[in-house]
């Protein structure tokens, strides 16, 4: 029986990336309501992986409160440390490290560019959720029966890109990181399809079809 360890490790990195992206959606107010494009179609897709839990959301400053009062820097020590400015907050990542996430400056009307960015982020979140589901339900049993290549470094890179994306405020660097995450996710899916190409079983055909469907949901941006 082949070891599932590489696949399990790959899924773990993808789950960290997924959690980061979902938290980013929440921070920008892009995942608040049912049917919102910022929420994956099936919220129970990866319920077996607890890393999707993003924890409670913090209260947003009211209209009468001044931002940045006090001038103190971020307290980096201890659990739950926060930056004094409401524009950023220090939160604990899935692996225990601190991450800075952008805080929305306002809820004004979205520009066309913001709407496009919101849609692109939602596609990456949704496709990552779909990928993890396919890996857990279809590729996991296949890997136990017969070994096939898992390119772990791509999932590590995807996690790192998403972590860097979460540090950006809307702008050119955010767009570049989002595009990089999009392309890296496509690379992961394509390499999985290639790895499964020579497996002689009906299960691999089903898995490949599911992976190709994910690629269709990731058009170039």
JSON list of C-alpha atoms in Angstrom, two decimals:
[
{"chain": "A", "resi": 1, "resn": "UNK", "atom": "CA", "xyz": [0.00, 0.00, 0.00]},
{"chain": "A", "resi": 2, "resn": "UNK", "atom": "CA", "xyz": [1.39, 3.39, -1.01]},
{"chain": "A", "resi": 3, "resn": "UNK", "atom": "CA", "xyz": [1.94, 6.05, 1.62]},
{"chain": "A", "resi": 4, "resn": "UNK", "atom": "CA", "xyz": [-0.60, 8.91, 1.54]},
{"chain": "A", "resi": 5, "resn": "UNK", "atom": "CA", "xyz": [1.81, 11.23, 3.38]},
{"chain": "A", "resi": 6, "resn": "UNK", "atom": "CA", "xyz": [2.78, 13.48, 0.42]},
{"chain": "A", "resi": 7, "resn": "UNK", "atom": "CA", "xyz": [-0.87, 14.02, -0.52]},
{"chain": "A", "resi": 8, "resn": "UNK", "atom": "CA", "xyz": [-1.84, 14.71, 3.10]},
{"chain": "A", "resi": 9, "resn": "UNK", "atom": "CA", "xyz": [0.96, 17.27, 3.39]},
{"chain": "A", "resi": 10, "resn": "UNK", "atom": "CA", "xyz": [-0.09, 18.89, 0.12]},
{"chain": "A", "resi": 11, "resn": "UNK", "atom": "CA", "xyz": [-3.70, 19.17, 1.29]},
{"chain": "A", "resi": 12, "resn": "UNK", "atom": "CA", "xyz": [-2.51, 20.70, 4.56]},
{"chain": "A", "resi": 13, "resn": "UNK", "atom": "CA", "xyz": [-0.68, 23.51, 2.75]},
{"chain": "A", "resi": 14, "resn": "UNK", "atom": "CA", "xyz": [-3.67, 24.13, 0.51]},
{"chain": "A", "resi": 15, "resn": "UNK", "atom": "CA", "xyz": [-5.92, 24.33, 3.57]},
{"chain": "A", "resi": 16, "resn": "UNK", "atom": "CA", "xyz": [-3.69, 27.02, 5.08]},
{"chain": "A", "resi": 17, "resn": "UNK", "atom": "CA", "xyz": [-3.97, 28.95, 1.82]},
{"chain": "A", "resi": 18, "resn": "UNK", "atom": "CA", "xyz": [-7.74, 28.49, 1.75]},
{"chain": "A", "resi": 19, "resn": "UNK", "atom": "CA", "xyz": [-8.14, 29.72, 5.32]},
{"chain": "A", "resi": 20, "resn": "UNK", "atom": "CA", "xyz": [-6.01, 32.77, 4.55]},
{"chain": "A", "resi": 21, "resn": "UNK", "atom": "CA", "xyz": [-8.06, 33.66, 1.47]},
{"chain": "A", "resi": 22, "resn": "UNK", "atom": "CA", "xyz": [-11.37, 33.20, 3.25]},
{"chain": "A", "resi": 23, "resn": "UNK", "atom": "CA", "xyz": [-10.22, 35.42, 6.10]},
{"chain": "A", "resi": 24, "resn": "UNK", "atom": "CA", "xyz": [-9.15, 38.01, 3.54]},
{"chain": "A", "resi": 25, "resn": "UNK", "atom": "CA", "xyz": [-12.65, 37.90, 2.02]},
{"chain": "A", "resi": 26, "resn": "UNK", "atom": "CA", "xyz": [-14.17, 38.50, 5.43]},
{"chain": "A", "resi": 27, "resn": "UNK", "atom": "CA", "xyz": [-11.81, 41.38, 6.18]},
{"chain": "A", "resi": 28, "resn": "UNK", "atom": "CA", "xyz": [-12.90, 43.15, 3.01]},
{"chain": "A", "resi": 29, "resn": "UNK", "atom": "CA", "xyz": [-16.56, 42.33, 3.58]},
{"chain": "A", "resi": 30, "resn": "UNK", "atom": "CA", "xyz": [-16.68, 40.11, 0.50]},
{"chain": "A", "resi": 31, "resn": "UNK", "atom": "CA", "xyz": [-18.12, 37.01, 2.13]},
{"chain": "A", "resi": 32, "resn": "UNK", "atom": "CA", "xyz": [-20.91, 38.23, 4.38]},
{"chain": "A", "resi": 33, "resn": "UNK", "atom": "CA", "xyz": [-24.14, 36.96, 2.89]},
{"chain": "A", "resi": 34, "resn": "UNK", "atom": "CA", "xyz": [-25.55, 33.70, 1.47]},
{"chain": "A", "resi": 35, "resn": "UNK", "atom": "CA", "xyz": [-25.05, 33.41, -2.23]},
{"chain": "A", "resi": 36, "resn": "UNK", "atom": "CA", "xyz": [-22.33, 36.02, -2.15]},
{"chain": "A", "resi": 37, "resn": "UNK", "atom": "CA", "xyz": [-19.65, 35.29, -4.80]},
{"chain": "A", "resi": 38, "resn": "UNK", "atom": "CA", "xyz": [-17.03, 35.46, -2.07]},
{"chain": "A", "resi": 39, "resn": "UNK", "atom": "CA", "xyz": [-18.31, 32.23, -0.45]},
{"chain": "A", "resi": 40, "resn": "UNK", "atom": "CA", "xyz": [-17.57, 28.77, -1.90]},
{"chain": "A", "resi": 41, "resn": "UNK", "atom": "CA", "xyz": [-20.62, 27.05, -3.35]},
{"chain": "A", "resi": 42, "resn": "UNK", "atom": "CA", "xyz": [-20.50, 24.25, -0.82]},
{"chain": "A", "resi": 43, "resn": "UNK", "atom": "CA", "xyz": [-19.55, 25.46, 2.63]},
{"chain": "A", "resi": 44, "resn": "UNK", "atom": "CA", "xyz": [-19.23, 21.87, 3.89]},
{"chain": "A", "resi": 45, "resn": "UNK", "atom": "CA", "xyz": [-16.84, 20.83, 1.13]},
{"chain": "A", "resi": 46, "resn": "UNK", "atom": "CA", "xyz": [-13.84, 20.43, 3.39]},
{"chain": "A", "resi": 47, "resn": "UNK", "atom": "CA", "xyz": [-15.51, 20.14, 6.76]},
{"chain": "A", "resi": 48, "resn": "UNK", "atom": "CA", "xyz": [-13.14, 17.32, 7.63]},
{"chain": "A", "resi": 49, "resn": "UNK", "atom": "CA", "xyz": [-10.28, 19.81, 7.76]},
{"chain": "A", "resi": 50, "resn": "UNK", "atom": "CA", "xyz": [-10.60, 22.16, 10.74]},
{"chain": "A", "resi": 51, "resn": "UNK", "atom": "CA", "xyz": [-8.18, 24.68, 9.28]},
{"chain": "A", "resi": 52, "resn": "UNK", "atom": "CA", "xyz": [-11.07, 26.31, 7.40]},
{"chain": "A", "resi": 53, "resn": "UNK", "atom": "CA", "xyz": [-12.41, 27.79, 10.61]},
{"chain": "A", "resi": 54, "resn": "UNK", "atom": "CA", "xyz": [-11.50, 31.44, 10.60]},
{"chain": "A", "resi": 55, "resn": "UNK", "atom": "CA", "xyz": [-12.63, 32.31, 14.12]},
{"chain": "A", "resi": 56, "resn": "UNK", "atom": "CA", "xyz": [-14.73, 35.25, 15.32]},
{"chain": "A", "resi": 57, "resn": "UNK", "atom": "CA", "xyz": [-14.65, 38.51, 13.46]},
{"chain": "A", "resi": 58, "resn": "UNK", "atom": "CA", "xyz": [-13.65, 41.64, 15.22]},
{"chain": "A", "resi": 59, "resn": "UNK", "atom": "CA", "xyz": [-15.90, 44.65, 15.69]},
{"chain": "A", "resi": 60, "resn": "UNK", "atom": "CA", "xyz": [-15.41, 47.37, 13.13]},
{"chain": "A", "resi": 61, "resn": "UNK", "atom": "CA", "xyz": [-14.87, 51.00, 14.22]},
{"chain": "A", "resi": 62, "resn": "UNK", "atom": "CA", "xyz": [-18.05, 53.06, 14.38]},
{"chain": "A", "resi": 63, "resn": "UNK", "atom": "CA", "xyz": [-18.49, 56.29, 12.44]},
{"chain": "A", "resi": 64, "resn": "UNK", "atom": "CA", "xyz": [-17.79, 58.41, 15.52]},
{"chain": "A", "resi": 65, "resn": "UNK", "atom": "CA", "xyz": [-14.47, 56.81, 16.43]},
{"chain": "A", "resi": 66, "resn": "UNK", "atom": "CA", "xyz": [-11.16, 58.21, 15.29]},
{"chain": "A", "resi": 67, "resn": "UNK", "atom": "CA", "xyz": [-8.74, 55.91, 13.58]},
{"chain": "A", "resi": 68, "resn": "UNK", "atom": "CA", "xyz": [-5.14, 55.53, 14.65]},
{"chain": "A", "resi": 69, "resn": "UNK", "atom": "CA", "xyz": [-5.54, 57.28, 18.03]},
{"chain": "A", "resi": 70, "resn": "UNK", "atom": "CA", "xyz": [-2.75, 56.58, 20.48]},
{"chain": "A", "resi": 71, "resn": "UNK", "atom": "CA", "xyz": [0.09, 56.17, 18.01]},
{"chain": "A", "resi": 72, "resn": "UNK", "atom": "CA", "xyz": [1.28, 52.94, 19.60]},
{"chain": "A", "resi": 73, "resn": "UNK", "atom": "CA", "xyz": [2.86, 50.31, 17.41]},
{"chain": "A", "resi": 74, "resn": "UNK", "atom": "CA", "xyz": [1.71, 46.74, 17.04]},
{"chain": "A", "resi": 75, "resn": "UNK", "atom": "CA", "xyz": [2.31, 44.52, 20.06]},
{"chain": "A", "resi": 76, "resn": "UNK", "atom": "CA", "xyz": [3.97, 41.51, 18.50]},
{"chain": "A", "resi": 77, "resn": "UNK", "atom": "CA", "xyz": [4.32, 39.45, 21.65]},
{"chain": "A", "resi": 78, "resn": "UNK", "atom": "CA", "xyz": [1.69, 37.15, 23.09]},
{"chain": "A", "resi": 79, "resn": "UNK", "atom": "CA", "xyz": [-1.43, 35.53, 21.72]},
{"chain": "A", "resi": 80, "resn": "UNK", "atom": "CA", "xyz": [-4.02, 37.73, 20.04]},
{"chain": "A", "resi": 81, "resn": "UNK", "atom": "CA", "xyz": [-1.67, 40.70, 19.62]},
{"chain": "A", "resi": 82, "resn": "UNK", "atom": "CA", "xyz": [-3.13, 43.61, 17.66]},
{"chain": "A", "resi": 83, "resn": "UNK", "atom": "CA", "xyz": [-1.88, 46.66, 15.84]},
{"chain": "A", "resi": 84, "resn": "UNK", "atom": "CA", "xyz": [-3.20, 49.93, 17.26]},
{"chain": "A", "resi": 85, "resn": "UNK", "atom": "CA", "xyz": [-4.14, 51.23, 13.82]},
{"chain": "A", "resi": 86, "resn": "UNK", "atom": "CA", "xyz": [-7.51, 49.88, 12.59]},
{"chain": "A", "resi": 87, "resn": "UNK", "atom": "CA", "xyz": [-6.06, 49.53, 9.10]},
{"chain": "A", "resi": 88, "resn": "UNK", "atom": "CA", "xyz": [-4.23, 46.34, 10.01]},
{"chain": "A", "resi": 89, "resn": "UNK", "atom": "CA", "xyz": [-4.63, 43.61, 12.54]},
{"chain": "A", "resi": 90, "resn": "UNK", "atom": "CA", "xyz": [-2.21, 40.93, 13.69]},
{"chain": "A", "resi": 91, "resn": "UNK", "atom": "CA", "xyz": [-3.90, 37.55, 13.62]},
{"chain": "A", "resi": 92, "resn": "UNK", "atom": "CA", "xyz": [-2.64, 34.07, 14.27]},
{"chain": "A", "resi": 93, "resn": "UNK", "atom": "CA", "xyz": [-2.06, 32.02, 11.14]},
{"chain": "A", "resi": 94, "resn": "UNK", "atom": "CA", "xyz": [-2.93, 28.36, 10.85]},
{"chain": "A", "resi": 95, "resn": "UNK", "atom": "CA", "xyz": [0.65, 27.43, 11.67]},
{"chain": "A", "resi": 96, "resn": "UNK", "atom": "CA", "xyz": [0.95, 29.74, 14.66]},
{"chain": "A", "resi": 97, "resn": "UNK", "atom": "CA", "xyz": [2.71, 32.61, 12.88]},
{"chain": "A", "resi": 98, "resn": "UNK", "atom": "CA", "xyz": [1.45, 36.17, 12.93]},
{"chain": "A", "resi": 99, "resn": "UNK", "atom": "CA", "xyz": [0.00, 37.62, 9.74]},
{"chain": "A", "resi": 100, "resn": "UNK", "atom": "CA", "xyz": [-1.01, 41.18, 8.90]},
{"chain": "A", "resi": 101, "resn": "UNK", "atom": "CA", "xyz": [-4.29, 41.45, 7.06]},
{"chain": "A", "resi": 102, "resn": "UNK", "atom": "CA", "xyz": [-5.64, 44.59, 5.36]},
{"chain": "A", "resi": 103, "resn": "UNK", "atom": "CA", "xyz": [-8.57, 46.28, 7.02]},
{"chain": "A", "resi": 104, "resn": "UNK", "atom": "CA", "xyz": [-11.20, 47.79, 4.72]},
{"chain": "A", "resi": 105, "resn": "UNK", "atom": "CA", "xyz": [-11.18, 51.57, 4.76]},
{"chain": "A", "resi": 106, "resn": "UNK", "atom": "CA", "xyz": [-14.84, 51.85, 3.88]},
{"chain": "A", "resi": 107, "resn": "UNK", "atom": "CA", "xyz": [-17.89, 50.22, 2.38]},
{"chain": "A", "resi": 108, "resn": "UNK", "atom": "CA", "xyz": [-18.40, 52.66, -0.48]},
{"chain": "A", "resi": 109, "resn": "UNK", "atom": "CA", "xyz": [-19.53, 51.60, -3.96]},
{"chain": "A", "resi": 110, "resn": "UNK", "atom": "CA", "xyz": [-17.20, 49.11, -5.65]},
{"chain": "A", "resi": 111, "resn": "UNK", "atom": "CA", "xyz": [-15.39, 50.22, -8.78]},
{"chain": "A", "resi": 112, "resn": "UNK", "atom": "CA", "xyz": [-15.25, 47.97, -11.81]},
{"chain": "A", "resi": 113, "resn": "UNK", "atom": "CA", "xyz": [-11.68, 47.06, -10.93]},
{"chain": "A", "resi": 114, "resn": "UNK", "atom": "CA", "xyz": [-12.71, 46.11, -7.39]},
{"chain": "A", "resi": 115, "resn": "UNK", "atom": "CA", "xyz": [-15.59, 44.01, -8.70]},
{"chain": "A", "resi": 116, "resn": "UNK", "atom": "CA", "xyz": [-13.23, 42.18, -11.04]},
{"chain": "A", "resi": 117, "resn": "UNK", "atom": "CA", "xyz": [-10.76, 41.60, -8.21]},
{"chain": "A", "resi": 118, "resn": "UNK", "atom": "CA", "xyz": [-13.55, 40.37, -5.93]},
{"chain": "A", "resi": 119, "resn": "UNK", "atom": "CA", "xyz": [-14.72, 37.93, -8.61]},
{"chain": "A", "resi": 120, "resn": "UNK", "atom": "CA", "xyz": [-11.18, 36.68, -9.26]},
{"chain": "A", "resi": 121, "resn": "UNK", "atom": "CA", "xyz": [-10.56, 36.12, -5.54]},
{"chain": "A", "resi": 122, "resn": "UNK", "atom": "CA", "xyz": [-13.87, 34.27, -5.20]},
{"chain": "A", "resi": 123, "resn": "UNK", "atom": "CA", "xyz": [-12.91, 31.94, -8.08]},
{"chain": "A", "resi": 124, "resn": "UNK", "atom": "CA", "xyz": [-9.59, 31.09, -6.44]},
{"chain": "A", "resi": 125, "resn": "UNK", "atom": "CA", "xyz": [-11.29, 30.44, -3.09]},
{"chain": "A", "resi": 126, "resn": "UNK", "atom": "CA", "xyz": [-14.00, 28.30, -4.65]},
{"chain": "A", "resi": 127, "resn": "UNK", "atom": "CA", "xyz": [-11.57, 26.32, -6.81]},
{"chain": "A", "resi": 128, "resn": "UNK", "atom": "CA", "xyz": [-9.22, 25.71, -3.87]},
{"chain": "A", "resi": 129, "resn": "UNK", "atom": "CA", "xyz": [-12.15, 24.35, -1.86]},
{"chain": "A", "resi": 130, "resn": "UNK", "atom": "CA", "xyz": [-13.13, 22.12, -4.79]},
{"chain": "A", "resi": 131, "resn": "UNK", "atom": "CA", "xyz": [-9.55, 20.88, -5.17]},
{"chain": "A", "resi": 132, "resn": "UNK", "atom": "CA", "xyz": [-9.23, 19.94, -1.51]},
{"chain": "A", "resi": 133, "resn": "UNK", "atom": "CA", "xyz": [-12.54, 18.09, -1.69]},
{"chain": "A", "resi": 134, "resn": "UNK", "atom": "CA", "xyz": [-11.41, 16.09, -4.74]},
{"chain": "A", "resi": 135, "resn": "UNK", "atom": "CA", "xyz": [-8.09, 15.29, -3.12]},
{"chain": "A", "resi": 136, "resn": "UNK", "atom": "CA", "xyz": [-9.71, 14.11, 0.09]},
{"chain": "A", "resi": 137, "resn": "UNK", "atom": "CA", "xyz": [-12.56, 12.08, -1.39]},
{"chain": "A", "resi": 138, "resn": "UNK", "atom": "CA", "xyz": [-11.08, 10.75, -4.65]},
{"chain": "A", "resi": 139, "resn": "UNK", "atom": "CA", "xyz": [-7.30, 11.05, -4.70]},
{"chain": "A", "resi": 140, "resn": "UNK", "atom": "CA", "xyz": [-6.82, 9.87, -1.11]},
{"chain": "A", "resi": 141, "resn": "UNK", "atom": "CA", "xyz": [-8.23, 6.37, -1.75]},
{"chain": "A", "resi": 142, "resn": "UNK", "atom": "CA", "xyz": [-6.34, 6.18, -5.07]},
{"chain": "A", "resi": 143, "resn": "UNK", "atom": "CA", "xyz": [-3.04, 7.08, -3.40]},
{"chain": "A", "resi": 144, "resn": "UNK", "atom": "CA", "xyz": [-3.49, 4.27, -0.89]},
{"chain": "A", "resi": 145, "resn": "UNK", "atom": "CA", "xyz": [-3.95, 1.75, -3.70]},
{"chain": "A", "resi": 146, "resn": "UNK", "atom": "CA", "xyz": [-1.28, 2.94, -6.10]},
{"chain": "A", "resi": 147, "resn": "UNK", "atom": "CA", "xyz": [1.37, 5.63, -5.76]},
{"chain": "A", "resi": 148, "resn": "UNK", "atom": "CA", "xyz": [1.36, 8.57, -8.14]},
{"chain": "A", "resi": 149, "resn": "UNK", "atom": "CA", "xyz": [3.53, 11.72, -8.11]},
{"chain": "A", "resi": 150, "resn": "UNK", "atom": "CA", "xyz": [2.58, 14.57, -5.80]},
{"chain": "A", "resi": 151, "resn": "UNK", "atom": "CA", "xyz": [4.37, 17.85, -6.41]},
{"chain": "A", "resi": 152, "resn": "UNK", "atom": "CA", "xyz": [4.44, 19.10, -2.86]},
{"chain": "A", "resi": 153, "resn": "UNK", "atom": "CA", "xyz": [6.51, 22.21, -3.57]},
{"chain": "A", "resi": 154, "resn": "UNK", "atom": "CA", "xyz": [3.68, 23.68, -5.67]},
{"chain": "A", "resi": 155, "resn": "UNK", "atom": "CA", "xyz": [1.29, 23.53, -2.72]},
{"chain": "A", "resi": 156, "resn": "UNK", "atom": "CA", "xyz": [3.95, 25.12, -0.50]},
{"chain": "A", "resi": 157, "resn": "UNK", "atom": "CA", "xyz": [4.39, 27.90, -3.05]},
{"chain": "A", "resi": 158, "resn": "UNK", "atom": "CA", "xyz": [0.61, 28.38, -3.26]},
{"chain": "A", "resi": 159, "resn": "UNK", "atom": "CA", "xyz": [0.40, 28.72, 0.52]},
{"chain": "A", "resi": 160, "resn": "UNK", "atom": "CA", "xyz": [3.24, 31.25, 0.55]},
{"chain": "A", "resi": 161, "resn": "UNK", "atom": "CA", "xyz": [1.71, 33.32, -2.25]},
{"chain": "A", "resi": 162, "resn": "UNK", "atom": "CA", "xyz": [-1.63, 33.47, -0.43]},
{"chain": "A", "resi": 163, "resn": "UNK", "atom": "CA", "xyz": [0.11, 34.49, 2.80]},
{"chain": "A", "resi": 164, "resn": "UNK", "atom": "CA", "xyz": [1.89, 37.32, 0.94]},
{"chain": "A", "resi": 165, "resn": "UNK", "atom": "CA", "xyz": [-1.37, 38.32, -0.75]},
{"chain": "A", "resi": 166, "resn": "UNK", "atom": "CA", "xyz": [-3.01, 38.75, 2.66]},
{"chain": "A", "resi": 167, "resn": "UNK", "atom": "CA", "xyz": [-0.39, 41.38, 3.55]},
{"chain": "A", "resi": 168, "resn": "UNK", "atom": "CA", "xyz": [-1.29, 43.59, 0.60]},
{"chain": "A", "resi": 169, "resn": "UNK", "atom": "CA", "xyz": [-3.75, 46.44, 0.31]},
{"chain": "A", "resi": 170, "resn": "UNK", "atom": "CA", "xyz": [-5.60, 46.81, -2.96]},
{"chain": "A", "resi": 171, "resn": "UNK", "atom": "CA", "xyz": [-3.18, 47.85, -5.67]},
{"chain": "A", "resi": 172, "resn": "UNK", "atom": "CA", "xyz": [-0.81, 46.53, -8.28]},
{"chain": "A", "resi": 173, "resn": "UNK", "atom": "CA", "xyz": [1.03, 44.20, -5.89]},
{"chain": "A", "resi": 174, "resn": "UNK", "atom": "CA", "xyz": [-2.29, 42.73, -4.70]},
{"chain": "A", "resi": 175, "resn": "UNK", "atom": "CA", "xyz": [-3.28, 42.11, -8.32]},
{"chain": "A", "resi": 176, "resn": "UNK", "atom": "CA", "xyz": [0.06, 40.48, -9.07]},
{"chain": "A", "resi": 177, "resn": "UNK", "atom": "CA", "xyz": [-0.16, 38.20, -6.04]},
{"chain": "A", "resi": 178, "resn": "UNK", "atom": "CA", "xyz": [-3.75, 37.26, -6.85]},
{"chain": "A", "resi": 179, "resn": "UNK", "atom": "CA", "xyz": [-2.77, 36.40, -10.41]},
{"chain": "A", "resi": 180, "resn": "UNK", "atom": "CA", "xyz": [0.20, 34.37, -9.12]},
{"chain": "A", "resi": 181, "resn": "UNK", "atom": "CA", "xyz": [-2.10, 32.43, -6.77]},
{"chain": "A", "resi": 182, "resn": "UNK", "atom": "CA", "xyz": [-4.49, 31.81, -9.66]},
{"chain": "A", "resi": 183, "resn": "UNK", "atom": "CA", "xyz": [-1.72, 30.49, -11.90]},
{"chain": "A", "resi": 184, "resn": "UNK", "atom": "CA", "xyz": [-0.13, 28.37, -9.16]},
{"chain": "A", "resi": 185, "resn": "UNK", "atom": "CA", "xyz": [-3.48, 26.75, -8.40]},
{"chain": "A", "resi": 186, "resn": "UNK", "atom": "CA", "xyz": [-3.90, 25.91, -12.09]},
{"chain": "A", "resi": 187, "resn": "UNK", "atom": "CA", "xyz": [-0.41, 24.39, -12.10]},
{"chain": "A", "resi": 188, "resn": "UNK", "atom": "CA", "xyz": [-1.29, 22.16, -9.13]},
{"chain": "A", "resi": 189, "resn": "UNK", "atom": "CA", "xyz": [-4.43, 20.89, -10.87]},
{"chain": "A", "resi": 190, "resn": "UNK", "atom": "CA", "xyz": [-2.68, 20.30, -14.21]},
{"chain": "A", "resi": 191, "resn": "UNK", "atom": "CA", "xyz": [0.14, 18.33, -12.58]},
{"chain": "A", "resi": 192, "resn": "UNK", "atom": "CA", "xyz": [-2.36, 16.17, -10.70]},
{"chain": "A", "resi": 193, "resn": "UNK", "atom": "CA", "xyz": [-4.10, 15.36, -13.99]},
{"chain": "A", "resi": 194, "resn": "UNK", "atom": "CA", "xyz": [-0.75, 14.40, -15.50]},
{"chain": "A", "resi": 195, "resn": "UNK", "atom": "CA", "xyz": [0.09, 12.23, -12.48]},
{"chain": "A", "resi": 196, "resn": "UNK", "atom": "CA", "xyz": [-3.19, 10.35, -12.85]},
{"chain": "A", "resi": 197, "resn": "UNK", "atom": "CA", "xyz": [-2.95, 9.91, -16.62]},
{"chain": "A", "resi": 198, "resn": "UNK", "atom": "CA", "xyz": [-1.49, 6.38, -16.53]},
{"chain": "A", "resi": 199, "resn": "UNK", "atom": "CA", "xyz": [-3.57, 4.88, -13.71]},
{"chain": "A", "resi": 200, "resn": "UNK", "atom": "CA", "xyz": [-5.78, 2.08, -15.07]},
{"chain": "A", "resi": 201, "resn": "UNK", "atom": "CA", "xyz": [-8.95, 2.47, -13.02]},
{"chain": "A", "resi": 202, "resn": "UNK", "atom": "CA", "xyz": [-12.42, 3.95, -13.24]},
{"chain": "A", "resi": 203, "resn": "UNK", "atom": "CA", "xyz": [-11.75, 5.99, -10.12]},
{"chain": "A", "resi": 204, "resn": "UNK", "atom": "CA", "xyz": [-8.91, 7.87, -11.77]},
{"chain": "A", "resi": 205, "resn": "UNK", "atom": "CA", "xyz": [-11.18, 8.74, -14.70]},
{"chain": "A", "resi": 206, "resn": "UNK", "atom": "CA", "xyz": [-13.70, 10.28, -12.30]},
{"chain": "A", "resi": 207, "resn": "UNK", "atom": "CA", "xyz": [-10.95, 12.16, -10.47]},
{"chain": "A", "resi": 208, "resn": "UNK", "atom": "CA", "xyz": [-9.50, 13.53, -13.71]},
{"chain": "A", "resi": 209, "resn": "UNK", "atom": "CA", "xyz": [-12.94, 14.71, -14.82]},
{"chain": "A", "resi": 210, "resn": "UNK", "atom": "CA", "xyz": [-13.40, 16.55, -11.52]},
{"chain": "A", "resi": 211, "resn": "UNK", "atom": "CA", "xyz": [-9.98, 18.16, -11.82]},
{"chain": "A", "resi": 212, "resn": "UNK", "atom": "CA", "xyz": [-10.67, 19.28, -15.40]},
{"chain": "A", "resi": 213, "resn": "UNK", "atom": "CA", "xyz": [-13.88, 20.90, -14.18]},
{"chain": "A", "resi": 214, "resn": "UNK", "atom": "CA", "xyz": [-11.82, 22.93, -11.71]},
{"chain": "A", "resi": 215, "resn": "UNK", "atom": "CA", "xyz": [-9.60, 24.11, -14.57]},
{"chain": "A", "resi": 216, "resn": "UNK", "atom": "CA", "xyz": [-12.68, 25.27, -16.46]},
{"chain": "A", "resi": 217, "resn": "UNK", "atom": "CA", "xyz": [-13.61, 27.42, -13.47]},
{"chain": "A", "resi": 218, "resn": "UNK", "atom": "CA", "xyz": [-10.14, 29.06, -13.53]},
{"chain": "A", "resi": 219, "resn": "UNK", "atom": "CA", "xyz": [-10.01, 31.02, -16.78]},
{"chain": "A", "resi": 220, "resn": "UNK", "atom": "CA", "xyz": [-7.01, 33.28, -17.29]},
{"chain": "A", "resi": 221, "resn": "UNK", "atom": "CA", "xyz": [-7.25, 36.67, -15.59]}
]
